[in-house]
PDB file of C-alpha atoms in Angstrom:
ATOM      1  CA  UNK A1220     182.105-131.447 -70.983  1.00 95.00           C
ATOM      2  CA  UNK A1221     178.576-132.062 -70.883  1.00 98.00           C
ATOM      3  CA  UNK A1222     176.985-134.882 -69.109  1.00 98.00           C
ATOM      4  CA  UNK A1223     173.745-136.185 -69.694  1.00 98.00           C
ATOM      5  CA  UNK A1224     172.170-138.749 -67.685  1.00 98.00           C
ATOM      6  CA  UNK A1225     169.346-140.799 -68.532  1.00 98.00           C
ATOM      7  CA  UNK A1226     167.108-143.420 -67.276  1.00 98.00           C
ATOM      8  CA  UNK A1227     166.534-146.799 -69.462  1.00 97.00           C
ATOM      9  CA  UNK A1228     163.280-148.151 -69.409  1.00 94.00           C
ATOM     10  CA  UNK A1229     162.476-151.882 -69.132  1.00 93.00           C
ATOM     11  CA  UNK A1230     166.070-152.386 -68.058  1.00 95.00           C
ATOM     12  CA  UNK A1231     167.512-153.129 -64.963  1.00 95.00           C
ATOM     13  CA  UNK A1232     166.870-150.059 -63.256  1.00 97.00           C
ATOM     14  CA  UNK A1233     170.095-148.949 -65.528  1.00 98.00           C
ATOM     15  CA  UNK A1234     171.091-144.977 -66.282  1.00 98.00           C
ATOM     16  CA  UNK A1235     173.001-144.578 -69.370  1.00 98.00           C
ATOM     17  CA  UNK A1236     175.158-141.492 -69.849  1.00 98.00           C
ATOM     18  CA  UNK A1237     176.461-139.813 -72.992  1.00 98.00           C
ATOM     19  CA  UNK A1238     179.414-136.840 -72.651  1.00 98.00           C
ATOM     20  CA  UNK A1239     179.494-134.379 -75.033  1.00 98.00           C
ATOM     21  CA  UNK A1240     181.908-132.055 -76.114  1.00 98.00           C
ATOM     22  CA  UNK A1241     180.407-128.775 -76.617  1.00 97.00           C
ATOM     23  CA  UNK A1242     182.877-127.455 -79.010  1.00 96.00           C
ATOM     24  CA  UNK A1243     182.500-130.058 -81.489  1.00 97.00           C
ATOM     25  CA  UNK A1244     179.227-131.740 -80.601  1.00 98.00           C
ATOM     26  CA  UNK A1245     180.655-135.043 -80.693  1.00 98.00           C
ATOM     27  CA  UNK A1246     179.552-137.645 -78.042  1.00 98.00           C
ATOM     28  CA  UNK A1247     180.807-140.787 -76.035  1.00 98.00           C
ATOM     29  CA  UNK A1248     178.170-143.572 -75.293  1.00 98.00           C
ATOM     30  CA  UNK A1249     178.776-145.292 -71.854  1.00 98.00           C
ATOM     31  CA  UNK A1250     177.249-148.566 -71.673  1.00 98.00           C
ATOM     32  CA  UNK A1251     174.421-148.165 -74.130  1.00 98.00           C
ATOM     33  CA  UNK A1252     171.605-150.495 -73.262  1.00 98.00           C
ATOM     34  CA  UNK A1253     169.300-149.664 -76.181  1.00 97.00           C
ATOM     35  CA  UNK A1254     170.818-148.806 -79.423  1.00 97.00           C
ATOM     36  CA  UNK A1255     167.212-146.633 -80.526  1.00 97.00           C
ATOM     37  CA  UNK A1256     167.280-144.678 -77.263  1.00 98.00           C
ATOM     38  CA  UNK A1257     171.024-144.002 -77.186  1.00 98.00           C
ATOM     39  CA  UNK A1258     170.486-142.388 -80.912  1.00 98.00           C
ATOM     40  CA  UNK A1259     167.640-140.385 -79.769  1.00 98.00           C
ATOM     41  CA  UNK A1260     169.450-138.862 -76.994  1.00 98.00           C
ATOM     42  CA  UNK A1261     172.667-137.985 -79.196  1.00 98.00           C
ATOM     43  CA  UNK A1262     170.065-136.477 -81.935  1.00 98.00           C
ATOM     44  CA  UNK A1263     167.996-134.489 -79.146  1.00 98.00           C
ATOM     45  CA  UNK A1264     171.432-132.483 -77.821  1.00 97.00           C
ATOM     46  CA  UNK A1265     172.072-132.330 -81.758  1.00 98.00           C
ATOM     47  CA  UNK A1266     175.425-134.258 -81.166  1.00 98.00           C
ATOM     48  CA  UNK A1267     177.374-136.773 -83.236  1.00 98.00           C
ATOM     49  CA  UNK A1268     177.943-140.412 -81.806  1.00 98.00           C
ATOM     50  CA  UNK A1269     181.883-140.982 -82.184  1.00 98.00           C
ATOM     51  CA  UNK A1270     182.939-143.829 -79.441  1.00 98.00           C
ATOM     52  CA  UNK A1271     181.583-146.096 -77.079  1.00 98.00           C
ATOM     53  CA  UNK A1272     182.944-146.980 -73.646  1.00 98.00           C
ATOM     54  CA  UNK A1273     182.336-150.197 -71.837  1.00 98.00           C
ATOM     55  CA  UNK A1274     182.870-149.834 -67.863  1.00 98.00           C
ATOM     56  CA  UNK A1275     182.860-153.829 -67.792  1.00 98.00           C
ATOM     57  CA  UNK A1276     181.444-156.788 -69.330  1.00 98.00           C
ATOM     58  CA  UNK A1277     178.174-157.315 -67.813  1.00 98.00           C
ATOM     59  CA  UNK A1278     175.342-158.112 -70.463  1.00 96.00           C
ATOM     60  CA  UNK A1279     172.852-155.031 -69.319  1.00 97.00           C
ATOM     61  CA  UNK A1280     176.203-152.739 -70.021  1.00 98.00           C
ATOM     62  CA  UNK A1281     177.317-153.925 -73.364  1.00 98.00           C
ATOM     63  CA  UNK A1282     173.945-154.741 -74.689  1.00 97.00           C
ATOM     64  CA  UNK A1283     173.329-152.327 -77.670  1.00 97.00           C
ATOM     65  CA  UNK A1284     177.215-151.300 -78.051  1.00 97.00           C
ATOM     66  CA  UNK A1285     177.978-154.169 -80.824  1.00 97.00           C
ATOM     67  CA  UNK A1286     175.020-152.767 -82.988  1.00 97.00           C
ATOM     68  CA  UNK A1287     175.956-149.512 -82.638  1.00 98.00           C
ATOM     69  CA  UNK A1288     179.658-149.852 -83.479  1.00 97.00           C
ATOM     70  CA  UNK A1289     179.098-152.373 -86.326  1.00 96.00           C
ATOM     71  CA  UNK A1290     176.359-149.884 -87.844  1.00 93.00           C
ATOM     72  CA  UNK A1291     178.489-146.547 -87.500  1.00 95.00           C
ATOM     73  CA  UNK A1292     182.153-148.477 -87.541  1.00 97.00           C
ATOM     74  CA  UNK A1293     182.933-146.875 -84.032  1.00 98.00           C
ATOM     75  CA  UNK A1294     185.627-147.370 -81.580  1.00 98.00           C
ATOM     76  CA  UNK A1295     184.734-149.050 -78.412  1.00 98.00           C
ATOM     77  CA  UNK A1296     186.879-148.392 -75.309  1.00 98.00           C
ATOM     78  CA  UNK A1297     187.355-150.154 -72.373  1.00 98.00           C
ATOM     79  CA  UNK A1298     189.386-152.952 -70.550  1.00 98.00           C
ATOM     80  CA  UNK A1299     191.105-154.832 -73.318  1.00 97.00           C
ATOM     81  CA  UNK A1300     189.617-158.394 -71.903  1.00 98.00           C
ATOM     82  CA  UNK A1301     186.266-157.008 -72.930  1.00 98.00           C
ATOM     83  CA  UNK A1302     185.232-158.973 -76.233  1.00 94.00           C
ATOM     84  CA  UNK A1303     183.763-155.948 -77.858  1.00 96.00           C
ATOM     85  CA  UNK A1304     186.393-153.229 -77.168  1.00 98.00           C
ATOM     86  CA  UNK A1305     188.775-152.382 -79.959  1.00 98.00           C
ATOM     87  CA  UNK A1306     190.179-149.830 -77.918  1.00 98.00           C
ATOM     88  CA  UNK A1307     191.787-151.080 -74.905  1.00 98.00           C
ATOM     89  CA  UNK A1308     192.502-148.910 -71.982  1.00 98.00           C
ATOM     90  CA  UNK A1309     194.453-148.984 -69.145  1.00 97.00           C
ATOM     91  CA  UNK A1310     194.408-147.024 -65.394  1.00 98.00           C
ATOM     92  CA  UNK A1311     195.038-143.348 -66.019  1.00 98.00           C
ATOM     93  CA  UNK A1312     194.616-143.506 -70.086  1.00 98.00           C
ATOM     94  CA  UNK A1313     192.749-140.519 -71.829  1.00 98.00           C
ATOM     95  CA  UNK A1314     189.946-141.076 -73.739  1.00 98.00           C
ATOM     96  CA  UNK A1315     189.068-138.546 -76.658  1.00 98.00           C
ATOM     97  CA  UNK A1316     185.560-136.948 -76.436  1.00 98.00           C
ATOM     98  CA  UNK A1317     185.848-134.343 -79.243  1.00 97.00           C
ATOM     99  CA  UNK A1318     188.639-132.088 -78.463  1.00 96.00           C
ATOM    100  CA  UNK A1319     188.418-132.913 -75.034  1.00 97.00           C
ATOM    101  CA  UNK A1320     189.745-135.900 -72.930  1.00 98.00           C
ATOM    102  CA  UNK A1321     188.238-137.907 -69.660  1.00 98.00           C
ATOM    103  CA  UNK A1322     190.305-140.445 -67.761  1.00 98.00           C
ATOM    104  CA  UNK A1323     190.177-144.122 -67.441  1.00 98.00           C
ATOM    105  CA  UNK A1324     190.030-145.470 -63.371  1.00 98.00           C
ATOM    106  CA  UNK A1325     190.551-148.864 -63.155  1.00 98.00           C
ATOM    107  CA  UNK A1326     188.182-149.879 -60.286  1.00 98.00           C
ATOM    108  CA  UNK A1327     187.855-153.541 -60.441  1.00 98.00           C
ATOM    109  CA  UNK A1328     185.999-155.409 -57.686  1.00 98.00           C
ATOM    110  CA  UNK A1329     182.417-155.455 -58.672  1.00 98.00           C
ATOM    111  CA  UNK A1330     184.224-157.392 -61.749  1.00 98.00           C
ATOM    112  CA  UNK A1331     187.957-157.803 -62.440  1.00 98.00           C
ATOM    113  CA  UNK A1332     187.282-155.797 -65.513  1.00 98.00           C
ATOM    114  CA  UNK A1333     185.740-152.130 -64.311  1.00 98.00           C
ATOM    115  CA  UNK A1334     186.806-149.375 -64.741  1.00 98.00           C
ATOM    116  CA  UNK A1335     185.254-145.541 -64.067  1.00 98.00           C
ATOM    117  CA  UNK A1336     185.702-142.539 -66.109  1.00 98.00           C
ATOM    118  CA  UNK A1337     186.687-139.312 -64.448  1.00 98.00           C
ATOM    119  CA  UNK A1338     186.728-135.799 -66.079  1.00 98.00           C
ATOM    120  CA  UNK A1339     185.335-131.872 -65.476  1.00 98.00           C
ATOM    121  CA  UNK A1340     181.981-130.958 -66.391  1.00 97.00           C
ATOM    122  CA  UNK A1341     181.023-128.186 -68.551  1.00 95.00           C
ATOM    123  CA  UNK A1342     180.960-125.551 -65.331  1.00 96.00           C
ATOM    124  CA  UNK A1343     184.431-127.210 -64.602  1.00 97.00           C
ATOM    125  CA  UNK A1344     183.178-129.482 -61.776  1.00 98.00           C
ATOM    126  CA  UNK A1345     184.986-132.623 -61.689  1.00 98.00           C
ATOM    127  CA  UNK A1346     182.461-135.885 -61.916  1.00 98.00           C
ATOM    128  CA  UNK A1347     183.120-139.962 -62.103  1.00 98.00           C
ATOM    129  CA  UNK A1348     180.798-142.233 -63.998  1.00 98.00           C
ATOM    130  CA  UNK A1349     181.388-144.591 -61.377  1.00 98.00           C
ATOM    131  CA  UNK A1350     178.883-147.575 -63.149  1.00 98.00           C
ATOM    132  CA  UNK A1351     178.672-150.424 -61.036  1.00 98.00           C
ATOM    133  CA  UNK A1352     181.668-149.331 -58.242  1.00 98.00           C
ATOM    134  CA  UNK A1353     179.683-147.097 -56.140  1.00 98.00           C
ATOM    135  CA  UNK A1354     175.943-146.324 -56.441  1.00 98.00           C
ATOM    136  CA  UNK A1355     174.141-143.818 -54.718  1.00 98.00           C
ATOM    137  CA  UNK A1356     174.076-144.981 -50.851  1.00 98.00           C
ATOM    138  CA  UNK A1357     175.575-148.445 -52.200  1.00 98.00           C
ATOM    139  CA  UNK A1358     178.465-150.142 -54.115  1.00 98.00           C
ATOM    140  CA  UNK A1359     178.304-152.899 -56.543  1.00 98.00           C
ATOM    141  CA  UNK A1360     177.638-156.633 -55.594  1.00 98.00           C
ATOM    142  CA  UNK A1361     181.231-158.930 -56.124  1.00 98.00           C
ATOM    143  CA  UNK A1362     179.171-162.230 -57.439  1.00 97.00           C
ATOM    144  CA  UNK A1363     181.587-161.565 -60.692  1.00 97.00           C
ATOM    145  CA  UNK A1364     184.505-160.152 -58.617  1.00 98.00           C
ATOM    146  CA  UNK A1365     185.965-159.820 -55.032  1.00 98.00           C
ATOM    147  CA  UNK A1366     184.975-157.879 -52.122  1.00 98.00           C
ATOM    148  CA  UNK A1367     188.337-157.250 -50.913  1.00 98.00           C
ATOM    149  CA  UNK A1368     189.138-156.422 -54.290  1.00 98.00           C
ATOM    150  CA  UNK A1369     186.331-153.204 -54.131  1.00 98.00           C
ATOM    151  CA  UNK A1370     187.300-152.412 -51.109  1.00 98.00           C
ATOM    152  CA  UNK A1371     190.754-151.291 -52.462  1.00 98.00           C
ATOM    153  CA  UNK A1372     188.935-149.706 -55.203  1.00 98.00           C
ATOM    154  CA  UNK A1373     186.681-147.413 -53.237  1.00 98.00           C
ATOM    155  CA  UNK A1374     189.700-146.537 -50.952  1.00 97.00           C
ATOM    156  CA  UNK A1375     191.244-145.546 -54.061  1.00 98.00           C
ATOM    157  CA  UNK A1376     188.620-143.437 -54.986  1.00 98.00           C
ATOM    158  CA  UNK A1377     188.211-142.105 -51.839  1.00 96.00           C
ATOM    159  CA  UNK A1378     191.887-140.955 -52.062  1.00 96.00           C
ATOM    160  CA  UNK A1379     191.651-139.348 -55.469  1.00 96.00           C
ATOM    161  CA  UNK A1380     188.342-137.836 -55.555  1.00 97.00           C
ATOM    162  CA  UNK A1381     187.337-134.380 -54.980  1.00 97.00           C
ATOM    163  CA  UNK A1382     184.345-133.634 -52.373  1.00 97.00           C
ATOM    164  CA  UNK A1383     182.640-131.767 -54.724  1.00 98.00           C
ATOM    165  CA  UNK A1384     182.705-134.036 -57.338  1.00 98.00           C
ATOM    166  CA  UNK A1385     179.380-135.749 -58.926  1.00 98.00           C
ATOM    167  CA  UNK A1386     178.711-138.905 -58.826  1.00 98.00           C
ATOM    168  CA  UNK A1387     177.232-140.811 -61.969  1.00 98.00           C
ATOM    169  CA  UNK A1388     176.179-144.883 -60.941  1.00 98.00           C
ATOM    170  CA  UNK A1389     174.742-147.077 -63.559  1.00 98.00           C
ATOM    171  CA  UNK A1390     171.574-148.026 -61.643  1.00 98.00           C
ATOM    172  CA  UNK A1391     168.562-146.349 -59.740  1.00 98.00           C
ATOM    173  CA  UNK A1392     169.055-148.120 -56.491  1.00 97.00           C
ATOM    174  CA  UNK A1393     168.814-145.102 -54.251  1.00 97.00           C
ATOM    175  CA  UNK A1394     165.854-145.478 -52.475  1.00 97.00           C
ATOM    176  CA  UNK A1395     166.382-149.330 -51.317  1.00 97.00           C
ATOM    177  CA  UNK A1396     170.010-148.621 -50.578  1.00 98.00           C
ATOM    178  CA  UNK A1397     168.937-145.383 -48.401  1.00 98.00           C
ATOM    179  CA  UNK A1398     166.606-147.845 -46.648  1.00 98.00           C
ATOM    180  CA  UNK A1399     169.287-150.363 -46.251  1.00 98.00           C
ATOM    181  CA  UNK A1400     171.428-147.490 -44.613  1.00 98.00           C
ATOM    182  CA  UNK A1401     168.886-146.506 -42.557  1.00 98.00           C
ATOM    183  CA  UNK A1402     168.604-149.840 -40.929  1.00 97.00           C
ATOM    184  CA  UNK A1403     171.953-149.919 -39.903  1.00 97.00           C
ATOM    185  CA  UNK A1404     172.309-146.112 -38.752  1.00 97.00           C
ATOM    186  CA  UNK A1405     168.890-145.104 -37.476  1.00 97.00           C
ATOM    187  CA  UNK A1406     170.338-142.199 -35.811  1.00 96.00           C
ATOM    188  CA  UNK A1407     172.174-140.487 -39.139  1.00 98.00           C
ATOM    189  CA  UNK A1408     169.699-137.684 -39.998  1.00 97.00           C
ATOM    190  CA  UNK A1409     171.461-137.320 -43.305  1.00 97.00           C
ATOM    191  CA  UNK A1410     169.828-140.462 -44.457  1.00 98.00           C
ATOM    192  CA  UNK A1411     166.659-139.008 -43.369  1.00 97.00           C
ATOM    193  CA  UNK A1412     167.040-135.761 -45.216  1.00 97.00           C
ATOM    194  CA  UNK A1413     168.116-137.892 -48.460  1.00 97.00           C
ATOM    195  CA  UNK A1414     165.262-140.534 -48.388  1.00 97.00           C
ATOM    196  CA  UNK A1415     162.626-137.323 -48.056  1.00 96.00           C
ATOM    197  CA  UNK A1416     164.024-136.087 -51.117  1.00 95.00           C
ATOM    198  CA  UNK A1417     164.209-139.775 -53.194  1.00 96.00           C
ATOM    199  CA  UNK A1418     161.078-139.910 -52.104  1.00 95.00           C
ATOM    200  CA  UNK A1419     159.621-136.765 -54.072  1.00 96.00           C
ATOM    201  CA  UNK A1420     161.718-137.796 -57.195  1.00 97.00           C
ATOM    202  CA  UNK A1421     161.238-140.694 -59.849  1.00 96.00           C
ATOM    203  CA  UNK A1422     164.332-142.783 -61.258  1.00 95.00           C
ATOM    204  CA  UNK A1423     164.227-139.946 -64.200  1.00 95.00           C
ATOM    205  CA  UNK A1424     164.496-136.942 -61.959  1.00 96.00           C
ATOM    206  CA  UNK A1425     166.816-138.356 -58.860  1.00 96.00           C
ATOM    207  CA  UNK A1426     169.035-135.833 -57.261  1.00 95.00           C
ATOM    208  CA  UNK A1427     172.679-136.100 -58.859  1.00 97.00           C
ATOM    209  CA  UNK A1428     174.978-136.195 -55.548  1.00 98.00           C
ATOM    210  CA  UNK A1429     178.090-134.981 -54.760  1.00 98.00           C
ATOM    211  CA  UNK A1430     181.149-137.204 -53.502  1.00 98.00           C
ATOM    212  CA  UNK A1431     180.494-135.392 -49.965  1.00 98.00           C
ATOM    213  CA  UNK A1432     176.982-136.042 -49.948  1.00 98.00           C
ATOM    214  CA  UNK A1433     177.763-139.917 -50.297  1.00 98.00           C
ATOM    215  CA  UNK A1434     180.128-139.646 -47.536  1.00 98.00           C
ATOM    216  CA  UNK A1435     177.275-138.643 -44.902  1.00 98.00           C
ATOM    217  CA  UNK A1436     174.918-141.612 -45.619  1.00 98.00           C
ATOM    218  CA  UNK A1437     176.227-143.997 -47.964  1.00 98.00           C
ATOM    219  CA  UNK A1438     177.251-146.971 -45.439  1.00 98.00           C
ATOM    220  CA  UNK A1439     180.172-148.454 -47.447  1.00 98.00           C
ATOM    221  CA  UNK A1440     181.952-145.039 -47.347  1.00 98.00           C
ATOM    222  CA  UNK A1441     181.215-144.699 -43.606  1.00 97.00           C
ATOM    223  CA  UNK A1442     183.402-147.384 -41.895  1.00 97.00           C
ATOM    224  CA  UNK A1443     184.285-145.484 -39.019  1.00 95.00           C
ATOM    225  CA  UNK A1444     180.622-144.440 -38.160  1.00 96.00           C
ATOM    226  CA  UNK A1445     180.610-146.286 -34.352  1.00 96.00           C
ATOM    227  CA  UNK A1446     176.596-146.600 -34.652  1.00 97.00           C
ATOM    228  CA  UNK A1447     177.187-148.644 -38.040  1.00 96.00           C
ATOM    229  CA  UNK A1448     180.164-150.668 -36.903  1.00 96.00           C
ATOM    230  CA  UNK A1449     177.859-151.857 -33.699  1.00 95.00           C
ATOM    231  CA  UNK A1450     174.828-152.402 -35.834  1.00 96.00           C
ATOM    232  CA  UNK A1451     176.884-154.781 -38.391  1.00 96.00           C
ATOM    233  CA  UNK A1452     178.497-156.537 -35.277  1.00 95.00           C
ATOM    234  CA  UNK A1453     174.895-156.855 -33.893  1.00 94.00           C
ATOM    235  CA  UNK A1454     173.574-158.406 -36.816  1.00 93.00           C
ATOM    236  CA  UNK A1455     176.403-160.594 -37.529  1.00 89.00           C
ATOM    237  CA  UNK A1456     176.710-161.466 -33.774  1.00 91.00           C
ATOM    238  CA  UNK A1457     180.477-160.864 -33.713  1.00 90.00           C
ATOM    239  CA  UNK A1458     182.719-158.240 -33.371  1.00 90.00           C
ATOM    240  CA  UNK A1459     184.574-156.429 -36.507  1.00 90.00           C
ATOM    241  CA  UNK A1460     188.099-155.245 -35.817  1.00 91.00           C
ATOM    242  CA  UNK A1461     188.936-153.817 -38.945  1.00 96.00           C
ATOM    243  CA  UNK A1462     187.727-151.662 -41.864  1.00 97.00           C
ATOM    244  CA  UNK A1463     187.624-154.792 -44.520  1.00 97.00           C
ATOM    245  CA  UNK A1464     185.774-156.843 -42.285  1.00 97.00           C
ATOM    246  CA  UNK A1465     182.896-154.425 -41.706  1.00 97.00           C
ATOM    247  CA  UNK A1466     183.183-153.779 -45.535  1.00 98.00           C
ATOM    248  CA  UNK A1467     182.705-157.266 -46.497  1.00 97.00           C
ATOM    249  CA  UNK A1468     180.123-157.698 -43.588  1.00 97.00           C
ATOM    250  CA  UNK A1469     177.919-154.913 -45.178  1.00 97.00           C
ATOM    251  CA  UNK A1470     178.097-156.252 -48.631  1.00 97.00           C
ATOM    252  CA  UNK A1471     176.673-159.820 -47.388  1.00 96.00           C
ATOM    253  CA  UNK A1472     173.732-158.134 -45.247  1.00 96.00           C
ATOM    254  CA  UNK A1473     173.299-155.819 -48.601  1.00 97.00           C
ATOM    255  CA  UNK A1474     173.100-159.010 -50.789  1.00 95.00           C
ATOM    256  CA  UNK A1475     170.571-160.260 -48.055  1.00 93.00           C
ATOM    257  CA  UNK A1476     168.602-157.104 -47.867  1.00 85.00           C
TER     258      UNK A1476
END
């Protein structure tokens, strides 16, 4: 499976993704924001768009799915409670991409309808399209969901995902997320290293991280860091005995960052 990540200009710093089966050159568009750009990207790889996948119901993730589906009579996969979805899927279901498949992981929290897509790329390396569940150096907000539910979804991903899996989030928040992480773990050299890398790139050329990378600098995945826990406790002037309390406090602090 070929994974194509592309930045969407004039968006909310969105990344969109195409999954392409190299044998049939059939493509799945994930959360298409722009009908024109989606079709241009499909054509650039000599592929044919066969379906759409919606990770959740927010407007910037469903924006072009209706026009594309209607114009090309395409099936739309995703949580069945999303109005545009014509092919409902649940946790563990396989979604066809040409002659290959990817797997739906139910990951609520950012919203209650959120799912991710898991597969293997053309080099056999596992990947997870995390959309708004996990960002580079961060996680999604929970204004439309629930922080404890997101905490549980992150734990699920930790349990299931290989360390060398590639991570494909739906927004370019990496620089700001790393700066937030540094404010809590100033002694973490991995944050400095990645911030330096990011400063040498732009949204279109950001590095694609592995899960093992995220574990070194993503504060929401580093709840066992003594420095981080102390920083969060100090900022809130209270002790946080459980991982859930640290996670929830991190989410609150990030909202205010």
